[in-house]
């Protein structure tokens, strides 16, 4: 009788252990996939931004004689991003450079009254603003997913499973400061 | 917005005579009501006393029945009288004081005593998942500030609660009773994002997070963990889309909502849906009612003005007039 009870207890514990392991394993997979899904959302929005660029460049380049280098940089960055498969780190780097370049361009538009009055340019600025904010939101969502995943990889007990799966921490997406941009772009519309 | 000085001169020029008049009537009414109350209590006590000396018995079913019924009748009669006597004062206060105060705050605003936010707008918010069976309201303030249209009113929505089982009781339960606000939002978005009061304030951080994940969620969407710790203290966010929630709740808007929450000093349930923002305020305070038993003076009226400013100021507080995206 006693032996049977012990066997039952051990079996029960083993089953419970397995269930917990499965839950942890699935949890980690879920977190990893959420990071992947969040990244592809960023990718989609980056593409949306890239699509705006040819129109924007052609709309402003006639007037913006002094900003040719910025325009060239933007065009080149776009070509680089659209060319082939960039790694996650490279995508993040190009995104950061592009964000800064575009921001610089928008500030420069301030000095050209003909552009500020141009309906087409205004519409492009609004669309660009919107996609920039959406990209910003996507970066934040990505970072939240990465935080969750990194927590799973580092904290006990899921770190044990993570080591077995060879899951490593992922890097965050760089957030280019948002607040100053809103101020300078807002001024463009007054 | 108007400064204190501007309000003071407006008050003295426009409102003071009417306020004095209403206050005089209020005082008289309060006096009369107090007398009635005292007399009623006296009569009732005497009645009860007479019952006592009747028999030797102290505790008697009949005695109670005899006492309760007239007691309740007297009580309800008193409330009816109270309501009737103050109706005139309340009406005049709204028509003469509030109605003039609101266009003073901004000429683009209107006040409709009997008006209220339409039921379909209330339901559009998606904040309350039961369909109201009765729906009424009052004190509608509406208009446009800059580029933003908004509406604000008191609402009283009740739904039919059906119990389960054989003795299924069915009664009307309050769904929402209080001030409700809706305004045009300054960004386009397609899903719905909800910001609820954070119930995890009492629980310890991490545990609260887990609970919240499985809490409201489901109906209202996925839990969204945001970065602003002060905001997270007050609110919990649920949304149909993680990215859209963050697009709406920019770092700037989150800190603005936190500031507004502190200013309003009451629990808020907020919804972002159909390109609008809805705010349901969990407060028992009735915005434009004149209390019968406290004096009405400049300070009192100013408080009403500050309440209205708080609501109208939401457009500026949440920066809704900044239209630098595709929505204009």
Short mmCIF file of C-alpha atoms in Angstrom, two decimals:
data_model
loop_
_atom_site.label_atom_id
_atom_site.label_comp_id
_atom_site.label_asym_id
_atom_site.label_seq_id
_atom_site.Cartn_x
_atom_site.Cartn_y
_atom_site.Cartn_z
CA UNK A 1 0.00 0.00 0.00
CA UNK A 2 2.68 2.47 1.06
CA UNK A 3 4.75 1.78 -2.02
CA UNK A 4 1.76 2.39 -4.25
CA UNK A 5 1.08 5.74 -2.66
CA UNK A 6 4.70 6.82 -3.17
CA UNK A 7 4.57 5.72 -6.78
CA UNK A 8 1.40 7.69 -7.29
CA UNK A 9 2.87 10.80 -5.72
CA UNK A 10 6.03 10.58 -7.80
CA UNK A 11 4.04 9.98 -10.97
CA UNK A 12 1.80 12.93 -10.15
CA UNK A 13 4.78 15.17 -9.54
CA UNK A 14 6.37 14.05 -12.78
CA UNK A 15 3.22 14.80 -14.77
CA UNK A 16 2.96 18.20 -13.12
CA UNK A 17 6.61 18.85 -13.90
CA UNK A 18 6.13 17.96 -17.54
CA UNK A 19 3.08 20.19 -17.79
CA UNK A 20 4.98 23.09 -16.31
CA UNK A 21 7.85 22.51 -18.70
CA UNK A 22 5.49 22.51 -21.65
CA UNK A 23 3.94 25.73 -20.44
CA UNK A 24 7.34 27.39 -20.11
CA UNK A 25 8.49 26.10 -23.45
CA UNK A 26 5.36 27.34 -25.20
CA UNK A 27 5.61 30.62 -23.38
CA UNK A 28 9.14 31.19 -24.70
CA UNK A 29 8.14 30.29 -28.24
CA UNK A 30 5.23 32.69 -27.96
CA UNK A 31 7.48 35.51 -26.79
CA UNK A 32 9.99 34.84 -29.54
CA UNK A 33 7.28 34.90 -32.17
CA UNK A 34 5.83 38.11 -30.86
CA UNK A 35 9.22 39.72 -31.34
CA UNK A 36 9.31 38.46 -34.92
CA UNK A 37 5.79 39.68 -35.59
CA UNK A 38 6.55 43.08 -34.08
CA UNK A 39 9.61 43.37 -36.28
CA UNK A 40 7.68 42.68 -39.44
CA UNK A 41 5.19 45.38 -38.46
CA UNK A 42 8.12 47.79 -38.32
CA UNK A 43 9.28 46.55 -41.70
CA UNK A 44 5.86 47.20 -43.23
CA UNK A 45 5.80 50.75 -41.87
CA UNK A 46 9.36 51.43 -42.97
CA UNK A 47 8.32 50.45 -46.46
CA UNK A 48 5.37 52.85 -46.22
CA UNK A 49 7.86 55.57 -45.39
CA UNK A 50 10.17 54.63 -48.23
CA UNK A 51 7.24 54.85 -50.63
CA UNK A 52 6.67 58.48 -49.69
CA UNK A 53 10.24 59.49 -50.35
CA UNK A 54 10.45 59.74 -54.16
CA UNK A 55 7.46 62.11 -54.20
CA UNK A 56 8.88 64.14 -51.38
CA UNK A 57 12.32 64.45 -52.94
CA UNK A 58 10.98 65.46 -56.33
CA UNK A 59 8.59 67.97 -54.73
CA UNK A 60 11.33 69.81 -52.85
CA UNK A 61 14.55 69.40 -54.81
CA UNK A 62 13.89 72.22 -57.24
CA UNK A 63 13.69 74.76 -54.43
CA UNK A 64 16.05 73.26 -51.91
CA UNK A 65 19.31 74.05 -53.63
CA UNK A 66 21.30 73.98 -50.41
CA UNK A 67 20.06 70.65 -49.20
CA UNK A 68 21.20 68.53 -52.10
CA UNK A 69 23.45 66.43 -49.89
CA UNK A 70 20.62 65.56 -47.53
CA UNK A 71 18.38 64.65 -50.46
CA UNK A 72 21.08 62.47 -51.92
CA UNK A 73 21.62 60.79 -48.56
CA UNK A 74 17.92 60.06 -48.25
CA UNK A 75 17.72 58.63 -51.74
CA UNK A 76 20.75 56.45 -51.12
CA UNK A 77 19.45 55.18 -47.80
CA UNK A 78 16.22 54.25 -49.47
CA UNK A 79 18.00 52.38 -52.23
CA UNK A 80 20.09 50.52 -49.66
CA UNK A 81 17.02 49.49 -47.66
CA UNK A 82 15.05 48.37 -50.67
CA UNK A 83 17.92 46.58 -52.37
CA UNK A 84 18.32 43.34 -50.53
CA UNK A 85 17.85 41.66 -47.22
CA UNK A 86 19.28 43.69 -44.42
CA UNK A 87 19.80 42.07 -41.08
CA UNK A 88 17.75 43.28 -38.14
CA UNK A 89 20.66 45.35 -36.86
CA UNK A 90 21.26 46.90 -40.29
CA UNK A 91 17.57 47.71 -40.68
CA UNK A 92 17.63 49.45 -37.32
CA UNK A 93 20.74 51.43 -38.29
CA UNK A 94 19.28 52.54 -41.63
CA UNK A 95 16.03 53.47 -39.87
CA UNK A 96 17.86 55.66 -37.38
CA UNK A 97 19.84 57.42 -40.11
CA UNK A 98 16.75 57.91 -42.25
CA UNK A 99 14.76 59.33 -39.34
CA UNK A 100 17.45 61.88 -38.62
CA UNK A 101 17.90 62.82 -42.27
CA UNK A 102 14.17 63.30 -42.83
CA UNK A 103 13.85 65.31 -39.68
CA UNK A 104 16.69 67.56 -40.81
CA UNK A 105 14.99 67.99 -44.17
CA UNK A 106 11.66 68.94 -42.58
CA UNK A 107 13.35 71.55 -40.45
CA UNK A 108 15.09 72.92 -43.55
CA UNK A 109 11.76 73.22 -45.39
CA UNK A 110 10.99 75.89 -42.82
CA UNK A 111 13.32 78.26 -44.70
CA UNK A 112 11.49 77.99 -48.00
CA UNK A 113 8.19 79.90 -48.02
CA UNK A 114 7.31 78.58 -51.49
CA UNK A 115 7.42 75.05 -50.12
CA UNK A 116 5.49 75.90 -46.99
CA UNK A 117 2.65 77.17 -49.18
CA UNK A 118 2.73 74.23 -51.55
CA UNK A 119 -0.33 72.00 -51.07
CA UNK A 120 1.47 68.91 -52.30
CA UNK A 121 4.35 69.42 -49.90
CA UNK A 122 1.97 70.03 -47.00
CA UNK A 123 0.08 66.85 -47.74
CA UNK A 124 3.35 64.90 -47.95
CA UNK A 125 4.51 66.36 -44.67
CA UNK A 126 1.31 65.24 -42.97
CA UNK A 127 1.61 61.74 -44.37
CA UNK A 128 5.26 61.60 -43.44
CA UNK A 129 4.51 62.81 -39.93
CA UNK A 130 1.88 60.16 -39.56
CA UNK A 131 4.06 57.31 -40.74
CA UNK A 132 6.92 58.54 -38.53
CA UNK A 133 4.65 58.35 -35.51
CA UNK A 134 3.43 54.94 -36.54
CA UNK A 135 7.02 53.74 -36.92
CA UNK A 136 7.74 55.17 -33.50
CA UNK A 137 4.78 53.24 -32.09
CA UNK A 138 5.96 50.08 -33.84
CA UNK A 139 9.45 50.48 -32.37
CA UNK A 140 7.96 50.84 -28.92
CA UNK A 141 5.79 47.76 -29.43
CA UNK A 142 8.86 45.86 -30.67
CA UNK A 143 10.87 46.92 -27.62
CA UNK A 144 8.05 45.82 -25.34
CA UNK A 145 8.05 42.41 -27.03
CA UNK A 146 11.85 42.21 -26.74
CA UNK A 147 11.68 43.13 -23.06
CA UNK A 148 9.17 40.39 -22.46
CA UNK A 149 11.29 37.89 -24.39
CA UNK A 150 14.53 38.90 -22.66
CA UNK A 151 12.81 38.54 -19.30
CA UNK A 152 11.80 35.04 -20.26
CA UNK A 153 15.34 34.19 -21.37
CA UNK A 154 16.95 35.58 -18.23
CA UNK A 155 14.53 34.85 -15.41
CA UNK A 156 14.20 31.62 -13.54
CA UNK A 157 12.79 29.05 -14.30
CA UNK A 158 12.32 29.82 -17.99
CA UNK A 159 16.03 30.59 -18.41
CA UNK A 160 16.74 26.90 -17.96
CA UNK A 161 14.55 26.05 -20.95
CA UNK A 162 15.99 29.01 -22.84
CA UNK A 163 19.53 27.68 -22.44
CA UNK A 164 18.41 24.31 -23.78
CA UNK A 165 16.81 26.00 -26.77
CA UNK A 166 19.83 28.27 -27.17
CA UNK A 167 17.68 31.36 -26.97
CA UNK A 168 19.67 34.51 -26.40
CA UNK A 169 18.73 38.01 -25.51
CA UNK A 170 17.73 40.23 -28.40
CA UNK A 171 18.72 43.85 -28.81
CA UNK A 172 16.27 46.72 -28.56
CA UNK A 173 15.42 49.03 -31.41
CA UNK A 174 17.02 52.40 -31.03
CA UNK A 175 14.49 55.10 -30.25
CA UNK A 176 15.47 58.38 -31.88
CA UNK A 177 14.30 61.14 -29.54
CA UNK A 178 10.69 61.88 -30.32
CA UNK A 179 9.73 64.99 -28.39
CA UNK A 180 11.86 67.64 -30.07
CA UNK A 181 10.61 66.54 -33.44
CA UNK A 182 6.98 67.17 -32.54
CA UNK A 183 7.82 70.72 -31.57
CA UNK A 184 9.66 71.61 -34.76
CA UNK A 185 7.18 69.94 -37.08
CA UNK A 186 4.28 71.57 -35.27
CA UNK A 187 5.83 74.92 -36.03
CA UNK A 188 5.73 74.12 -39.71
CA UNK A 189 1.97 74.17 -39.71
CA UNK A 190 1.43 77.55 -38.06
CA UNK B 1 -9.73 79.96 -21.34
CA UNK B 2 -10.59 82.77 -19.01
CA UNK B 3 -8.54 84.14 -16.16
CA UNK B 4 -9.76 84.55 -12.61
CA UNK B 5 -9.93 88.30 -13.08
CA UNK B 6 -12.03 87.99 -16.23
CA UNK B 7 -14.41 85.64 -14.48
CA UNK B 8 -14.70 87.96 -11.53
CA UNK B 9 -15.68 90.94 -13.65
CA UNK B 10 -18.06 88.81 -15.70
CA UNK B 11 -19.65 87.58 -12.51
CA UNK B 12 -20.17 91.02 -11.11
CA UNK B 13 -21.49 92.42 -14.35
CA UNK B 14 -23.74 89.60 -15.45
CA UNK B 15 -24.41 87.01 -12.81
CA UNK B 16 -24.43 88.68 -9.44
CA UNK B 17 -28.01 90.00 -9.42
CA UNK B 18 -29.47 86.65 -10.40
CA UNK B 19 -27.29 84.76 -7.94
CA UNK B 20 -28.39 87.04 -5.11
CA UNK B 21 -32.00 86.48 -6.07
CA UNK B 22 -31.62 82.72 -6.28
CA UNK B 23 -29.71 82.62 -3.02
CA UNK B 24 -32.49 84.54 -1.27
CA UNK B 25 -35.05 82.06 -2.52
CA UNK B 26 -32.82 79.15 -1.58
CA UNK B 27 -32.45 80.44 1.96
CA UNK B 28 -36.18 80.81 2.31
CA UNK B 29 -36.80 77.35 0.89
CA UNK B 30 -34.17 75.80 3.14
CA UNK B 31 -35.80 77.43 6.15
CA UNK B 32 -39.25 76.21 5.18
CA UNK B 33 -37.98 72.71 4.50
CA UNK B 34 -36.19 72.55 7.84
CA UNK B 35 -39.38 73.58 9.61
CA UNK B 36 -41.37 70.98 7.72
CA UNK B 37 -38.76 68.34 8.55
CA UNK B 38 -38.76 69.22 12.24
CA UNK B 39 -42.56 69.21 12.39
CA UNK B 40 -42.77 65.92 10.52
CA UNK B 41 -40.26 64.26 12.83
CA UNK B 42 -42.13 65.62 15.85
CA UNK B 43 -45.49 64.35 14.60
CA UNK B 44 -44.01 60.99 13.82
CA UNK B 45 -42.39 60.67 17.24
CA UNK B 46 -45.62 61.61 18.96
CA UNK B 47 -47.47 59.05 16.91
CA UNK B 48 -44.97 56.39 17.90
CA UNK B 49 -45.17 57.46 21.53
CA UNK B 50 -48.92 57.13 21.49
CA UNK B 51 -48.59 53.59 20.23
CA UNK B 52 -46.36 52.80 23.15
CA UNK B 53 -48.58 53.91 25.96
CA UNK B 54 -51.44 51.98 24.33
CA UNK B 55 -50.41 48.45 25.37
CA UNK B 56 -47.88 47.18 27.80
CA UNK B 57 -46.00 45.48 25.01
CA UNK B 58 -42.85 47.09 23.60
CA UNK B 59 -42.07 44.86 20.72
CA UNK B 60 -45.06 44.08 18.58
CA UNK B 61 -45.38 43.17 14.94
CA UNK B 62 -48.48 45.30 14.58
CA UNK B 63 -46.71 48.11 16.39
CA UNK B 64 -43.92 48.02 13.83
CA UNK B 65 -46.27 47.87 10.92
CA UNK B 66 -48.11 50.75 12.40
CA UNK B 67 -44.87 52.67 12.73
CA UNK B 68 -43.10 51.83 9.50
CA UNK B 69 -45.81 52.63 7.05
CA UNK B 70 -46.60 56.19 8.13
CA UNK B 71 -42.87 56.72 8.60
CA UNK B 72 -42.05 55.76 5.06
CA UNK B 73 -44.97 57.69 3.66
CA UNK B 74 -43.97 60.79 5.55
CA UNK B 75 -40.38 60.33 4.38
CA UNK B 76 -41.27 60.02 0.72
CA UNK B 77 -43.72 62.87 0.99
CA UNK B 78 -40.98 65.04 2.39
CA UNK B 79 -38.65 64.17 -0.51
CA UNK B 80 -41.35 64.99 -3.01
CA UNK B 81 -42.01 68.32 -1.35
CA UNK B 82 -38.29 69.04 -1.23
CA UNK B 83 -37.90 68.27 -4.91
CA UNK B 84 -40.90 70.37 -5.88
CA UNK B 85 -39.83 73.36 -3.83
CA UNK B 86 -36.29 73.38 -5.16
CA UNK B 87 -37.21 72.66 -8.77
CA UNK B 88 -37.76 76.31 -9.51
CA UNK B 89 -34.44 77.32 -8.00
CA UNK B 90 -32.52 74.59 -9.80
CA UNK B 91 -34.12 75.49 -13.09
CA UNK B 92 -33.40 79.18 -12.66
CA UNK B 93 -29.82 78.56 -11.67
CA UNK B 94 -29.23 76.55 -14.82
CA UNK B 95 -31.06 78.95 -17.09
CA UNK B 96 -29.78 82.21 -15.65
CA UNK B 97 -26.32 81.37 -14.38
CA UNK B 98 -24.93 78.29 -16.15
CA UNK B 99 -26.46 79.16 -19.49
CA UNK B 100 -24.68 82.52 -19.49
CA UNK B 101 -21.46 81.22 -17.99
CA UNK B 102 -20.81 78.80 -20.81
CA UNK B 103 -20.80 81.12 -23.81
CA UNK B 104 -18.70 83.47 -21.70
CA UNK B 105 -16.07 80.74 -21.42
CA UNK B 106 -16.04 80.42 -25.21
CA UNK B 107 -18.56 81.81 -27.70
CA UNK B 108 -18.43 78.56 -29.66
CA UNK B 109 -20.08 76.64 -26.80
CA UNK B 110 -23.74 75.85 -26.22
CA UNK B 111 -25.63 74.66 -23.16
CA UNK B 112 -28.83 72.66 -23.30
CA UNK B 113 -30.34 71.84 -19.91
CA UNK B 114 -32.40 68.94 -21.13
CA UNK B 115 -29.95 67.77 -23.77
CA UNK B 116 -27.62 64.82 -23.44
CA UNK B 117 -25.22 62.75 -25.48
CA UNK B 118 -27.16 60.44 -27.84
CA UNK B 119 -27.36 56.77 -26.90
CA UNK B 120 -25.67 55.60 -30.07
CA UNK B 121 -22.63 57.75 -29.22
CA UNK B 122 -22.55 56.32 -25.71
CA UNK B 123 -22.70 52.81 -27.16
CA UNK B 124 -20.12 53.70 -29.80
CA UNK B 125 -17.54 54.12 -27.07
CA UNK B 126 -17.60 50.39 -26.44
CA UNK B 127 -16.82 51.03 -22.78
CA UNK B 128 -19.89 49.30 -21.46
CA UNK B 129 -20.74 45.92 -22.82
CA UNK B 130 -24.39 45.75 -21.78
CA UNK B 131 -27.05 47.41 -23.85
CA UNK B 132 -28.94 49.95 -21.79
CA UNK B 133 -32.66 49.45 -21.34
CA UNK B 134 -33.26 52.94 -20.00
CA UNK B 135 -31.15 55.89 -21.02
CA UNK B 136 -31.46 59.51 -20.00
CA UNK B 137 -29.35 62.51 -19.21
CA UNK B 138 -29.12 66.27 -18.88
CA UNK B 139 -26.86 69.32 -18.96
CA UNK B 140 -25.40 69.00 -22.42
CA UNK B 141 -22.43 71.25 -23.12
CA UNK B 142 -21.26 71.10 -26.71
CA UNK B 143 -19.31 73.03 -29.27
CA UNK B 144 -16.04 73.38 -31.03
CA UNK B 145 -12.72 74.50 -29.60
CA UNK B 146 -10.30 75.26 -32.40
CA UNK B 147 -10.63 72.30 -34.72
CA UNK B 148 -12.08 69.91 -32.17
CA UNK B 149 -15.77 69.17 -31.72
CA UNK B 150 -16.81 67.86 -28.35
CA UNK B 151 -19.87 67.02 -26.24
CA UNK B 152 -20.31 66.61 -22.49
CA UNK B 153 -23.34 65.67 -20.45
CA UNK B 154 -24.59 63.78 -17.44
CA UNK B 155 -25.88 60.34 -18.33
CA UNK B 156 -27.90 57.71 -16.53
CA UNK B 157 -27.96 54.36 -18.31
CA UNK B 158 -29.41 51.21 -16.81
CA UNK B 159 -29.57 47.68 -18.08
CA UNK B 160 -31.78 44.74 -17.26
CA UNK B 161 -30.01 42.22 -15.08
CA UNK B 162 -31.42 38.75 -15.40
CA UNK B 163 -30.45 36.34 -12.69
CA UNK B 164 -29.93 32.70 -13.50
CA UNK B 165 -31.84 29.72 -12.26
CA UNK B 166 -35.44 29.14 -11.49
CA UNK B 167 -36.08 32.18 -9.38
CA UNK B 168 -34.51 34.38 -12.03
CA UNK B 169 -34.78 37.89 -10.73
CA UNK B 170 -34.86 40.64 -13.24
CA UNK B 171 -34.10 44.16 -12.24
CA UNK B 172 -32.66 47.34 -13.64
CA UNK B 173 -29.06 47.87 -12.67
CA UNK B 174 -27.06 51.04 -13.19
CA UNK B 175 -24.72 50.67 -16.14
CA UNK B 176 -23.29 54.14 -15.96
CA UNK B 177 -24.35 57.20 -14.00
CA UNK B 178 -22.24 60.30 -14.24
CA UNK B 179 -20.48 62.75 -16.53
CA UNK B 180 -19.55 61.56 -20.00
CA UNK B 181 -17.35 63.30 -22.54
CA UNK B 182 -16.66 62.72 -26.21
CA UNK B 183 -14.41 64.62 -28.59
CA UNK B 184 -12.94 64.34 -32.01
CA UNK B 185 -9.47 62.79 -31.82
CA UNK B 186 -6.58 64.25 -33.78
CA UNK B 187 -5.33 61.05 -35.40
CA UNK B 188 -6.88 58.48 -37.71
CA UNK B 189 -6.99 54.94 -36.41
CA UNK B 190 -9.05 51.87 -37.18
CA UNK B 191 -9.34 49.71 -34.08
CA UNK B 192 -10.22 50.35 -30.46
CA UNK B 193 -8.02 51.11 -27.50
CA UNK B 194 -9.26 51.30 -23.93
CA UNK B 195 -7.70 52.91 -20.91
CA UNK B 196 -9.18 51.75 -17.62
CA UNK B 197 -8.41 52.69 -14.03
CA UNK B 198 -5.62 50.49 -12.79
CA UNK B 199 -7.10 47.98 -10.38
CA UNK B 200 -3.68 46.65 -9.54
CA UNK B 201 -2.86 49.63 -7.36
CA UNK B 202 -3.35 47.58 -4.27
CA UNK B 203 -1.57 44.51 -5.52
CA UNK B 204 2.14 44.22 -5.95
CA UNK B 205 3.41 45.22 -9.38
CA UNK B 206 4.26 42.02 -11.21
CA UNK B 207 1.32 40.07 -9.88
CA UNK B 208 -0.96 42.91 -10.90
CA UNK B 209 0.47 42.78 -14.41
CA UNK B 210 -0.29 39.08 -14.76
CA UNK B 211 -3.79 39.54 -13.44
CA UNK B 212 -4.40 42.45 -15.73
CA UNK B 213 -3.31 40.44 -18.67
CA UNK B 214 -6.13 38.05 -18.00
CA UNK B 215 -8.38 40.66 -16.47
CA UNK B 216 -10.46 42.93 -18.61
CA UNK B 217 -8.78 41.49 -21.65
CA UNK B 218 -10.53 39.42 -24.21
CA UNK B 219 -13.51 41.65 -24.76
CA UNK B 220 -11.47 44.83 -24.72
CA UNK B 221 -8.45 43.39 -26.47
CA UNK B 222 -4.92 42.57 -25.45
CA UNK B 223 -3.21 44.12 -22.48
CA UNK B 224 -0.67 46.72 -23.58
CA UNK B 225 2.31 47.35 -21.35
CA UNK B 226 3.36 50.97 -21.77
CA UNK B 227 6.54 52.67 -20.74
CA UNK B 228 5.34 55.56 -18.59
CA UNK B 229 5.43 54.34 -14.96
CA UNK B 230 3.25 57.14 -13.57
CA UNK B 231 0.66 56.48 -16.25
CA UNK B 232 0.79 52.75 -15.47
CA UNK B 233 0.06 53.58 -11.83
CA UNK B 234 -3.26 55.12 -12.72
CA UNK B 235 -4.25 53.20 -15.84
CA UNK B 236 -4.31 49.84 -17.59
CA UNK B 237 -4.43 49.76 -21.38
CA UNK B 238 -6.19 47.22 -23.59
CA UNK B 239 -6.27 47.36 -27.36
CA UNK B 240 -7.11 45.57 -30.55
CA UNK B 241 -3.60 46.32 -31.82
CA UNK B 242 -0.34 46.75 -29.92
CA UNK B 243 1.14 49.21 -32.38
CA UNK B 244 -2.01 51.29 -32.81
CA UNK B 245 -2.36 51.61 -29.04
CA UNK B 246 1.09 53.14 -28.87
CA UNK B 247 0.43 55.30 -31.90
CA UNK B 248 -2.54 56.79 -30.06
CA UNK B 249 -0.87 56.82 -26.66
CA UNK B 250 2.24 58.74 -27.53
CA UNK B 251 4.59 59.56 -24.66
CA UNK B 252 3.19 63.07 -24.79
CA UNK B 253 -0.46 61.98 -24.56
CA UNK B 254 0.28 59.58 -21.72
CA UNK B 255 1.78 62.30 -19.58
CA UNK B 256 -1.11 64.60 -20.48
CA UNK B 257 -3.64 61.97 -19.47
CA UNK B 258 -1.81 61.47 -16.18
CA UNK B 259 -1.93 65.20 -15.49
CA UNK B 260 -5.60 65.36 -16.36
CA UNK B 261 -6.37 62.40 -14.13
CA UNK B 262 -4.70 64.20 -11.24
CA UNK B 263 -6.52 67.42 -12.01
CA UNK B 264 -9.94 65.75 -12.27
CA UNK B 265 -9.26 63.72 -9.13
CA UNK B 266 -11.67 60.96 -10.08
CA UNK B 267 -11.47 57.59 -11.77
CA UNK B 268 -11.65 57.73 -15.55
CA UNK B 269 -12.48 55.15 -18.16
CA UNK B 270 -11.28 56.22 -21.59
CA UNK B 271 -11.94 54.77 -25.01
CA UNK B 272 -10.37 55.57 -28.36
CA UNK B 273 -12.67 54.37 -31.10
CA UNK B 274 -14.07 55.53 -34.46
CA UNK B 275 -11.50 58.32 -34.48
CA UNK B 276 -12.95 59.81 -31.28
CA UNK B 277 -11.97 59.88 -27.65
CA UNK B 278 -14.59 59.03 -25.00
CA UNK B 279 -14.13 59.72 -21.30
CA UNK B 280 -16.47 58.33 -18.65
CA UNK B 281 -15.94 59.89 -15.25
CA UNK B 282 -16.59 57.81 -12.22
CA UNK B 283 -17.87 60.49 -9.89
CA UNK B 284 -21.08 60.97 -7.97
CA UNK B 285 -20.74 64.71 -8.20
CA UNK B 286 -23.59 66.21 -10.14
CA UNK B 287 -22.16 69.01 -12.18
CA UNK B 288 -24.75 71.74 -12.24
CA UNK B 289 -26.97 71.07 -9.26
CA UNK B 290 -27.52 73.66 -6.57
CA UNK B 291 -27.33 72.14 -3.09
CA UNK B 292 -30.29 73.18 -1.00
CA UNK B 293 -28.61 73.52 2.33
CA UNK B 294 -25.38 75.34 1.53
CA UNK B 295 -25.10 78.99 0.59
CA UNK B 296 -24.68 80.11 -2.98
CA UNK B 297 -22.19 82.91 -3.42
CA UNK B 298 -19.34 84.04 -5.66
CA UNK B 299 -17.05 81.28 -4.40
CA UNK B 300 -19.73 78.69 -4.98
CA UNK B 301 -20.47 79.87 -8.50
CA UNK B 302 -16.77 80.02 -9.27
CA UNK B 303 -16.54 76.32 -8.40
CA UNK B 304 -19.11 75.57 -11.08
CA UNK B 305 -17.11 77.65 -13.49
CA UNK B 306 -13.96 75.73 -12.65
CA UNK B 307 -15.78 72.45 -13.23
CA UNK B 308 -16.84 73.59 -16.69
CA UNK B 309 -13.34 74.82 -17.43
CA UNK B 310 -11.96 71.45 -16.47
CA UNK B 311 -14.19 69.73 -18.99
CA UNK B 312 -13.82 72.26 -21.79
CA UNK B 313 -10.09 72.32 -21.13
CA UNK B 314 -9.74 68.67 -22.03
CA UNK B 315 -9.22 69.69 -25.66
CA UNK B 316 -6.16 71.72 -24.70
CA UNK B 317 -5.03 69.39 -21.94
CA UNK B 318 -4.87 66.49 -24.37
CA UNK B 319 -3.52 68.69 -27.16
CA UNK B 320 -6.35 67.65 -29.48
CA UNK B 321 -5.97 70.78 -31.60
CA UNK B 322 -2.51 69.77 -32.77
CA UNK B 323 -3.42 68.51 -36.21
CA UNK B 324 -0.10 67.70 -37.83
CA UNK B 325 -1.05 64.28 -39.12
CA UNK B 326 -3.42 63.35 -41.89
CA UNK B 327 -6.57 64.09 -39.86
CA UNK B 328 -7.44 67.77 -40.04
#
